[in-house]
mmCIF file of N, CA and C in Angstrom:
data_model
loop_
_atom_site.group_PDB
_atom_site.id
_atom_site.type_symbol
_atom_site.label_atom_id
_atom_site.label_comp_id
_atom_site.label_asym_id
_atom_site.label_seq_id
_atom_site.Cartn_x
_atom_site.Cartn_y
_atom_site.Cartn_z
ATOM 1 N N MET A 23 105.505 193.567 194.847
ATOM 2 C CA MET A 23 104.758 192.398 195.676
ATOM 3 C C MET A 23 104.314 193.000 197.029
ATOM 4 N N SER A 24 102.904 192.603 197.100
ATOM 5 C CA SER A 24 102.123 192.678 198.137
ATOM 6 C C SER A 24 102.153 191.930 199.369
ATOM 7 N N LEU A 25 101.956 192.279 200.428
ATOM 8 C CA LEU A 25 101.783 191.475 201.522
ATOM 9 C C LEU A 25 100.464 190.814 201.653
ATOM 10 N N VAL A 26 100.316 189.741 201.719
ATOM 11 C CA VAL A 26 99.068 188.851 201.926
ATOM 12 C C VAL A 26 98.895 188.285 203.268
ATOM 13 N N LEU A 27 97.778 188.819 203.895
ATOM 14 C CA LEU A 27 97.513 188.531 205.255
ATOM 15 C C LEU A 27 96.382 187.497 205.380
ATOM 16 N N PRO A 28 96.451 186.672 206.525
ATOM 17 C CA PRO A 28 95.306 186.144 206.629
ATOM 18 C C PRO A 28 93.827 186.794 206.632
ATOM 19 N N SER A 29 93.033 186.348 205.927
ATOM 20 C CA SER A 29 91.651 187.079 205.867
ATOM 21 C C SER A 29 91.070 188.024 206.955
ATOM 22 N N ALA A 30 91.099 187.112 208.051
ATOM 23 C CA ALA A 30 90.612 188.131 209.330
ATOM 24 C C ALA A 30 91.443 189.085 209.624
ATOM 25 N N VAL A 31 92.675 188.832 209.499
ATOM 26 C CA VAL A 31 93.637 190.002 209.914
ATOM 27 C C VAL A 31 93.291 190.981 208.922
ATOM 28 N N ALA A 32 93.374 190.808 207.469
ATOM 29 C CA ALA A 32 93.076 191.823 206.500
ATOM 30 C C ALA A 32 92.128 192.964 206.650
ATOM 31 N N TRP A 33 90.823 192.040 207.260
ATOM 32 C CA TRP A 33 89.472 192.820 207.694
ATOM 33 C C TRP A 33 89.938 193.651 208.581
ATOM 34 N N ALA A 34 90.321 193.198 209.708
ATOM 35 C CA ALA A 34 90.544 193.890 210.950
ATOM 36 C C ALA A 34 91.562 195.280 210.641
ATOM 37 N N VAL A 35 92.649 195.105 209.587
ATOM 38 C CA VAL A 35 93.475 196.161 209.127
ATOM 39 C C VAL A 35 92.724 197.099 208.581
ATOM 40 N N LEU A 36 91.825 196.644 207.511
ATOM 41 C CA LEU A 36 90.986 197.377 206.922
ATOM 42 C C LEU A 36 89.813 198.345 207.546
ATOM 43 N N ILE A 37 89.451 197.936 208.441
ATOM 44 C CA ILE A 37 88.435 198.206 209.547
ATOM 45 C C ILE A 37 88.970 199.265 210.403
ATOM 46 N N ALA A 38 90.242 199.084 210.843
ATOM 47 C CA ALA A 38 90.923 200.232 211.738
ATOM 48 C C ALA A 38 91.356 201.189 210.915
ATOM 49 N N SER A 39 91.834 201.098 209.647
ATOM 50 C CA SER A 39 92.466 202.154 208.815
ATOM 51 C C SER A 39 91.185 202.816 208.460
ATOM 52 N N GLY A 40 90.210 202.353 208.306
ATOM 53 C CA GLY A 40 89.007 203.108 207.815
ATOM 54 C C GLY A 40 88.492 204.060 208.617
ATOM 55 N N ALA A 41 88.641 203.519 209.979
ATOM 56 C CA ALA A 41 88.477 204.419 211.385
ATOM 57 C C ALA A 41 89.511 205.887 211.200
ATOM 58 N N PHE A 42 90.799 205.616 211.115
ATOM 59 C CA PHE A 42 91.640 206.787 211.125
ATOM 60 C C PHE A 42 91.366 207.439 209.986
ATOM 61 N N GLU A 43 90.401 207.331 209.084
ATOM 62 C CA GLU A 43 89.989 208.596 208.050
ATOM 63 C C GLU A 43 89.301 209.461 208.976
ATOM 64 N N THR A 44 88.987 209.091 210.037
ATOM 65 C CA THR A 44 88.294 210.529 211.031
ATOM 66 C C THR A 44 89.177 211.427 211.515
ATOM 67 N N MET A 45 90.617 211.003 211.674
ATOM 68 C CA MET A 45 91.778 211.595 212.180
ATOM 69 C C MET A 45 91.766 212.639 210.917
ATOM 70 N N TRP A 46 92.176 212.290 209.828
ATOM 71 C CA TRP A 46 92.578 213.272 209.051
ATOM 72 C C TRP A 46 91.319 214.254 208.386
ATOM 73 N N ALA A 47 90.176 213.497 208.296
ATOM 74 C CA ALA A 47 89.070 214.520 208.062
ATOM 75 C C ALA A 47 88.928 215.520 209.355
ATOM 76 N N TYR A 48 89.073 215.111 210.379
ATOM 77 C CA TYR A 48 88.816 216.242 211.333
ATOM 78 C C TYR A 48 90.188 217.455 211.431
ATOM 79 N N ALA A 49 91.290 216.817 211.020
ATOM 80 C CA ALA A 49 92.222 217.564 211.110
ATOM 81 C C ALA A 49 91.885 218.962 209.912
ATOM 82 N N LEU A 50 91.376 218.383 208.781
ATOM 83 C CA LEU A 50 90.904 219.264 207.608
ATOM 84 C C LEU A 50 89.865 220.405 208.358
ATOM 85 N N ALA A 51 89.262 220.044 209.078
ATOM 86 C CA ALA A 51 88.031 221.139 209.706
ATOM 87 C C ALA A 51 88.197 221.824 211.112
ATOM 88 N N ALA A 52 89.445 221.342 211.547
ATOM 89 C CA ALA A 52 89.777 221.603 213.042
ATOM 90 C C ALA A 52 90.584 223.134 213.010
ATOM 91 N N ASP A 53 89.679 224.255 212.633
ATOM 92 C CA ASP A 53 90.113 225.640 212.750
ATOM 93 C C ASP A 53 90.498 226.101 213.947
ATOM 94 N N HIS A 54 90.173 225.361 215.011
ATOM 95 C CA HIS A 54 90.468 225.720 216.478
ATOM 96 C C HIS A 54 91.893 225.824 216.754
ATOM 97 N N LEU A 55 92.483 224.449 216.111
ATOM 98 C CA LEU A 55 93.903 224.133 216.225
ATOM 99 C C LEU A 55 94.726 225.046 215.313
ATOM 100 N N ARG A 56 96.088 224.991 216.027
ATOM 101 C CA ARG A 56 97.067 225.593 215.338
ATOM 102 C C ARG A 56 97.481 224.706 213.955
ATOM 103 N N MET A 57 97.942 225.322 212.769
ATOM 104 C CA MET A 57 98.081 224.901 211.382
ATOM 105 C C MET A 57 99.239 224.097 211.784
ATOM 106 N N ARG A 58 100.026 224.048 212.461
ATOM 107 C CA ARG A 58 101.317 222.763 212.485
ATOM 108 C C ARG A 58 100.576 221.652 213.190
ATOM 109 N N ARG A 59 99.740 221.668 214.368
ATOM 110 C CA ARG A 59 99.174 220.481 214.672
ATOM 111 C C ARG A 59 97.998 219.615 213.779
ATOM 112 N N ARG A 60 97.480 220.710 213.099
ATOM 113 C CA ARG A 60 96.306 220.187 212.154
ATOM 114 C C ARG A 60 97.163 219.395 211.042
ATOM 115 N N ILE A 61 98.441 219.744 210.557
ATOM 116 C CA ILE A 61 99.078 219.116 209.718
ATOM 117 C C ILE A 61 99.617 217.846 209.903
ATOM 118 N N VAL A 62 100.220 217.928 211.152
ATOM 119 C CA VAL A 62 100.794 216.741 211.868
ATOM 120 C C VAL A 62 99.498 215.525 211.937
ATOM 121 N N LEU A 63 98.255 216.073 212.455
ATOM 122 C CA LEU A 63 97.132 215.061 212.518
ATOM 123 C C LEU A 63 96.942 214.539 211.120
ATOM 124 N N PHE A 64 96.865 215.481 210.374
ATOM 125 C CA PHE A 64 96.288 215.235 208.797
ATOM 126 C C PHE A 64 97.390 214.223 208.156
ATOM 127 N N LEU A 65 98.631 214.327 208.433
ATOM 128 C CA LEU A 65 99.589 213.526 207.908
ATOM 129 C C LEU A 65 99.839 212.134 208.698
ATOM 130 N N VAL A 66 99.679 211.908 210.008
ATOM 131 C CA VAL A 66 99.511 210.902 210.793
ATOM 132 C C VAL A 66 98.455 209.869 210.424
ATOM 133 N N GLY A 67 97.100 210.597 210.243
ATOM 134 C CA GLY A 67 95.955 210.175 210.079
ATOM 135 C C GLY A 67 95.921 209.251 208.619
ATOM 136 N N THR A 68 96.571 210.181 207.445
ATOM 137 C CA THR A 68 96.510 209.863 206.420
ATOM 138 C C THR A 68 97.434 208.693 206.075
ATOM 139 N N VAL A 69 99.071 208.752 206.731
ATOM 140 C CA VAL A 69 99.515 207.575 206.440
ATOM 141 C C VAL A 69 98.901 206.273 207.432
ATOM 142 N N ILE A 70 98.341 206.434 208.167
ATOM 143 C CA ILE A 70 97.998 205.015 208.938
ATOM 144 C C ILE A 70 96.620 204.724 207.993
ATOM 145 N N SER A 71 95.896 205.584 207.570
ATOM 146 C CA SER A 71 94.689 205.188 206.786
ATOM 147 C C SER A 71 94.909 204.770 205.525
ATOM 148 N N MET A 72 95.777 205.341 204.787
ATOM 149 C CA MET A 72 95.999 204.919 203.281
ATOM 150 C C MET A 72 97.008 203.636 203.642
ATOM 151 N N GLY A 73 97.943 203.679 204.257
ATOM 152 C CA GLY A 73 98.959 202.289 204.758
ATOM 153 C C GLY A 73 98.157 201.038 204.917
ATOM 154 N N GLY A 74 97.091 201.228 205.865
ATOM 155 C CA GLY A 74 96.430 200.191 206.238
ATOM 156 C C GLY A 74 95.453 199.598 205.191
ATOM 157 N N LEU A 75 95.130 200.446 204.356
ATOM 158 C CA LEU A 75 94.143 200.286 203.009
ATOM 159 C C LEU A 75 95.085 199.425 202.361
ATOM 160 N N SER A 76 96.247 199.911 201.753
ATOM 161 C CA SER A 76 97.114 199.412 201.032
ATOM 162 C C SER A 76 97.541 198.140 201.301
ATOM 163 N N ILE A 77 97.761 197.781 202.615
ATOM 164 C CA ILE A 77 98.229 196.510 203.167
ATOM 165 C C ILE A 77 96.967 195.553 202.932
ATOM 166 N N ALA A 78 95.708 196.016 203.576
ATOM 167 C CA ALA A 78 94.483 195.003 203.262
ATOM 168 C C ALA A 78 94.232 194.729 201.869
ATOM 169 N N LEU A 79 94.281 195.714 200.946
ATOM 170 C CA LEU A 79 94.191 195.305 199.812
ATOM 171 C C LEU A 79 95.085 194.471 198.875
ATOM 172 N N GLY A 80 96.277 193.895 199.795
ATOM 173 C CA GLY A 80 96.894 193.029 199.175
ATOM 174 C C GLY A 80 96.295 191.327 199.543
ATOM 175 N N THR A 81 95.167 191.455 200.364
ATOM 176 C CA THR A 81 94.260 190.366 200.372
ATOM 177 C C THR A 81 92.941 190.463 200.121
ATOM 178 N N ILE A 82 92.172 191.761 200.358
ATOM 179 C CA ILE A 82 90.915 191.846 199.851
ATOM 180 C C ILE A 82 90.772 192.427 198.641
ATOM 181 N N PRO A 83 89.797 191.914 197.615
ATOM 182 C CA PRO A 83 89.421 192.599 196.517
ATOM 183 C C PRO A 83 89.239 194.009 196.469
ATOM 184 N N VAL A 84 89.696 194.818 195.707
ATOM 185 C CA VAL A 84 89.877 196.224 195.903
ATOM 186 C C VAL A 84 88.471 196.852 195.722
ATOM 187 N N GLY A 85 87.442 196.426 195.202
ATOM 188 C CA GLY A 85 86.477 196.754 194.998
ATOM 189 C C GLY A 85 85.506 196.903 196.347
ATOM 190 N N SER A 86 85.522 195.637 197.118
ATOM 191 C CA SER A 86 84.882 195.545 198.101
ATOM 192 C C SER A 86 86.010 196.237 199.316
ATOM 193 N N GLY A 87 87.315 195.960 199.416
ATOM 194 C CA GLY A 87 88.064 196.803 200.355
ATOM 195 C C GLY A 87 87.507 198.173 200.347
ATOM 196 N N TYR A 88 87.872 198.904 199.204
ATOM 197 C CA TYR A 88 87.442 200.365 199.181
ATOM 198 C C TYR A 88 86.081 200.704 199.589
ATOM 199 N N ALA A 89 85.252 200.142 199.264
ATOM 200 C CA ALA A 89 83.914 200.495 199.560
ATOM 201 C C ALA A 89 83.672 200.214 201.405
ATOM 202 N N VAL A 90 84.235 199.281 201.923
ATOM 203 C CA VAL A 90 84.358 199.204 203.014
ATOM 204 C C VAL A 90 85.160 200.312 203.863
ATOM 205 N N TRP A 91 86.227 200.558 203.378
ATOM 206 C CA TRP A 91 87.188 201.691 204.071
ATOM 207 C C TRP A 91 86.391 202.820 204.141
ATOM 208 N N VAL A 92 85.855 203.202 202.716
ATOM 209 C CA VAL A 92 85.170 204.673 203.161
ATOM 210 C C VAL A 92 84.009 204.642 203.871
ATOM 211 N N GLY A 93 83.097 203.558 203.987
ATOM 212 C CA GLY A 93 81.818 203.597 204.501
ATOM 213 C C GLY A 93 82.297 203.543 206.002
ATOM 214 N N ILE A 94 83.162 202.814 206.581
ATOM 215 C CA ILE A 94 83.663 202.741 208.007
ATOM 216 C C ILE A 94 84.239 204.367 208.174
ATOM 217 N N GLY A 95 84.889 204.768 207.240
ATOM 218 C CA GLY A 95 85.622 206.348 207.356
ATOM 219 C C GLY A 95 84.314 207.160 207.649
ATOM 220 N N ALA A 96 83.373 206.999 206.933
ATOM 221 C CA ALA A 96 82.136 208.242 206.910
ATOM 222 C C ALA A 96 81.308 207.899 208.161
ATOM 223 N N VAL A 97 81.078 206.771 208.653
ATOM 224 C CA VAL A 97 80.459 206.460 209.758
ATOM 225 C C VAL A 97 81.138 206.680 210.891
ATOM 226 N N THR A 98 82.411 206.451 211.269
ATOM 227 C CA THR A 98 83.156 207.093 212.293
ATOM 228 C C THR A 98 83.395 208.386 212.162
ATOM 229 N N THR A 99 83.427 208.842 211.352
ATOM 230 C CA THR A 99 83.811 210.418 211.265
ATOM 231 C C THR A 99 82.096 210.862 211.785
ATOM 232 N N LEU A 100 81.101 210.579 211.233
ATOM 233 C CA LEU A 100 79.802 211.120 211.634
ATOM 234 C C LEU A 100 79.704 210.964 213.182
ATOM 235 N N ALA A 101 80.033 209.573 213.755
ATOM 236 C CA ALA A 101 80.098 209.476 215.138
ATOM 237 C C ALA A 101 80.800 210.409 215.904
ATOM 238 N N PHE A 102 82.148 210.638 215.428
ATOM 239 C CA PHE A 102 82.944 211.753 216.169
ATOM 240 C C PHE A 102 82.461 213.016 216.068
ATOM 241 N N ALA A 103 81.922 213.319 215.273
ATOM 242 C CA ALA A 103 81.092 214.827 215.135
ATOM 243 C C ALA A 103 80.169 214.889 215.995
ATOM 244 N N ILE A 104 79.227 213.738 215.954
ATOM 245 C CA ILE A 104 77.944 213.724 216.919
ATOM 246 C C ILE A 104 78.455 213.836 218.404
ATOM 247 N N PHE A 105 79.598 213.034 218.692
ATOM 248 C CA PHE A 105 80.401 212.874 219.985
ATOM 249 C C PHE A 105 80.871 213.938 220.487
ATOM 250 N N ARG A 106 81.181 215.057 219.507
ATOM 251 C CA ARG A 106 81.845 216.458 219.781
ATOM 252 C C ARG A 106 80.729 217.618 219.754
ATOM 253 N N ARG A 107 79.361 217.041 219.483
ATOM 254 C CA ARG A 107 78.291 218.014 219.379
ATOM 255 C C ARG A 107 78.539 219.219 218.078
ATOM 256 N N GLU A 108 79.170 218.690 217.118
ATOM 257 C CA GLU A 108 79.327 219.444 216.059
ATOM 258 C C GLU A 108 78.118 219.124 214.864
ATOM 259 N N GLU A 109 77.600 217.926 214.948
ATOM 260 C CA GLU A 109 76.416 217.625 214.156
ATOM 261 C C GLU A 109 75.251 216.807 215.014
ATOM 262 N N SER A 110 74.219 216.903 214.665
ATOM 263 C CA SER A 110 73.249 216.248 215.260
ATOM 264 C C SER A 110 72.776 215.014 214.685
ATOM 265 N N LEU A 111 72.036 214.293 215.770
ATOM 266 C CA LEU A 111 71.676 212.831 215.052
ATOM 267 C C LEU A 111 70.268 212.541 215.090
ATOM 268 N N SER A 112 69.640 212.694 214.028
ATOM 269 C CA SER A 112 68.166 212.271 213.782
ATOM 270 C C SER A 112 67.853 211.031 213.499
ATOM 271 N N TRP A 113 66.820 210.647 213.534
ATOM 272 C CA TRP A 113 66.514 209.249 213.222
ATOM 273 C C TRP A 113 66.714 208.835 211.994
ATOM 274 N N VAL A 114 66.361 209.797 211.120
ATOM 275 C CA VAL A 114 66.846 209.579 209.671
ATOM 276 C C VAL A 114 68.364 209.585 209.365
ATOM 277 N N ARG A 115 69.083 210.038 210.296
ATOM 278 C CA ARG A 115 70.479 210.030 209.790
ATOM 279 C C ARG A 115 70.992 208.670 210.557
ATOM 280 N N ALA A 116 70.760 208.610 211.446
ATOM 281 C CA ALA A 116 70.751 207.124 212.408
ATOM 282 C C ALA A 116 70.444 205.680 211.195
ATOM 283 N N LEU A 117 69.159 205.930 210.742
ATOM 284 C CA LEU A 117 68.764 204.999 209.786
ATOM 285 C C LEU A 117 69.777 204.613 208.680
ATOM 286 N N PHE A 118 70.250 205.851 208.001
ATOM 287 C CA PHE A 118 70.872 205.838 206.872
ATOM 288 C C PHE A 118 72.571 205.296 207.397
ATOM 289 N N ALA A 119 72.946 205.745 208.440
ATOM 290 C CA ALA A 119 74.289 205.217 208.893
ATOM 291 C C ALA A 119 74.219 203.789 209.188
ATOM 292 N N ALA A 120 72.922 203.450 209.786
ATOM 293 C CA ALA A 120 72.939 201.697 210.144
ATOM 294 C C ALA A 120 72.701 201.011 208.587
ATOM 295 N N ILE A 121 72.128 201.711 207.664
ATOM 296 C CA ILE A 121 72.238 201.016 206.117
ATOM 297 C C ILE A 121 73.503 200.996 205.440
ATOM 298 N N LEU A 122 74.305 201.988 205.874
ATOM 299 C CA LEU A 122 75.736 201.932 205.375
ATOM 300 C C LEU A 122 76.541 200.812 205.990
ATOM 301 N N LEU A 123 76.298 200.947 207.464
ATOM 302 C CA LEU A 123 76.963 199.788 208.329
ATOM 303 C C LEU A 123 76.613 198.449 207.740
ATOM 304 N N SER A 124 75.209 198.140 207.407
ATOM 305 C CA SER A 124 75.006 196.921 206.972
ATOM 306 C C SER A 124 75.461 196.352 205.640
ATOM 307 N N GLY A 125 75.503 197.588 204.779
ATOM 308 C CA GLY A 125 76.148 197.421 203.502
ATOM 309 C C GLY A 125 77.656 196.962 203.700
ATOM 310 N N VAL A 126 78.308 197.511 204.636
ATOM 311 C CA VAL A 126 79.811 197.094 204.944
ATOM 312 C C VAL A 126 79.982 195.976 205.434
ATOM 313 N N VAL A 127 79.027 195.597 206.476
ATOM 314 C CA VAL A 127 79.194 194.145 206.939
ATOM 315 C C VAL A 127 78.754 193.033 205.869
ATOM 316 N N GLY A 128 77.784 193.395 204.823
ATOM 317 C CA GLY A 128 77.489 192.438 203.724
ATOM 318 C C GLY A 128 78.755 192.636 203.028
ATOM 319 N N LEU A 129 79.211 193.184 202.647
ATOM 320 C CA LEU A 129 80.491 193.282 201.707
ATOM 321 C C LEU A 129 81.395 192.181 202.266
ATOM 322 N N GLN A 130 81.601 192.499 203.633
ATOM 323 C CA GLN A 130 82.656 191.677 204.350
ATOM 324 C C GLN A 130 82.066 190.206 204.387
ATOM 325 N N VAL A 131 80.938 189.736 204.400
ATOM 326 C CA VAL A 131 80.344 188.423 204.581
ATOM 327 C C VAL A 131 80.702 187.909 203.140
ATOM 328 N N VAL A 132 80.203 188.675 201.937
ATOM 329 C CA VAL A 132 80.302 187.738 200.682
ATOM 330 C C VAL A 132 81.662 187.914 200.168
ATOM 331 N N SER A 133 82.554 188.631 200.776
ATOM 332 C CA SER A 133 83.996 188.479 200.012
ATOM 333 C C SER A 133 84.874 187.575 200.349
#
């Protein structure tokens, strides 16, 4: 039996859980942190991210939900890497991130 949330709440949970993908992705690449801290960051980020996805998919169709979750995770991870000056932002990368976000918004609007 899955938890059925109001649509707006399910989308908010999905977007927040997609953003938590950044936490576990960062933990995988954070060579400067001790392994114990990396493991804790990875586990906390994964539980929140996957848990939120699971809860949101009780209301949102799996195809749309998973696509939005991955898209939000990709864009927030890119933004975090740019903020930390680990990656650079060119106009081409910004364009494709905007296209990805517009696809995420489009899926939300039509679902």
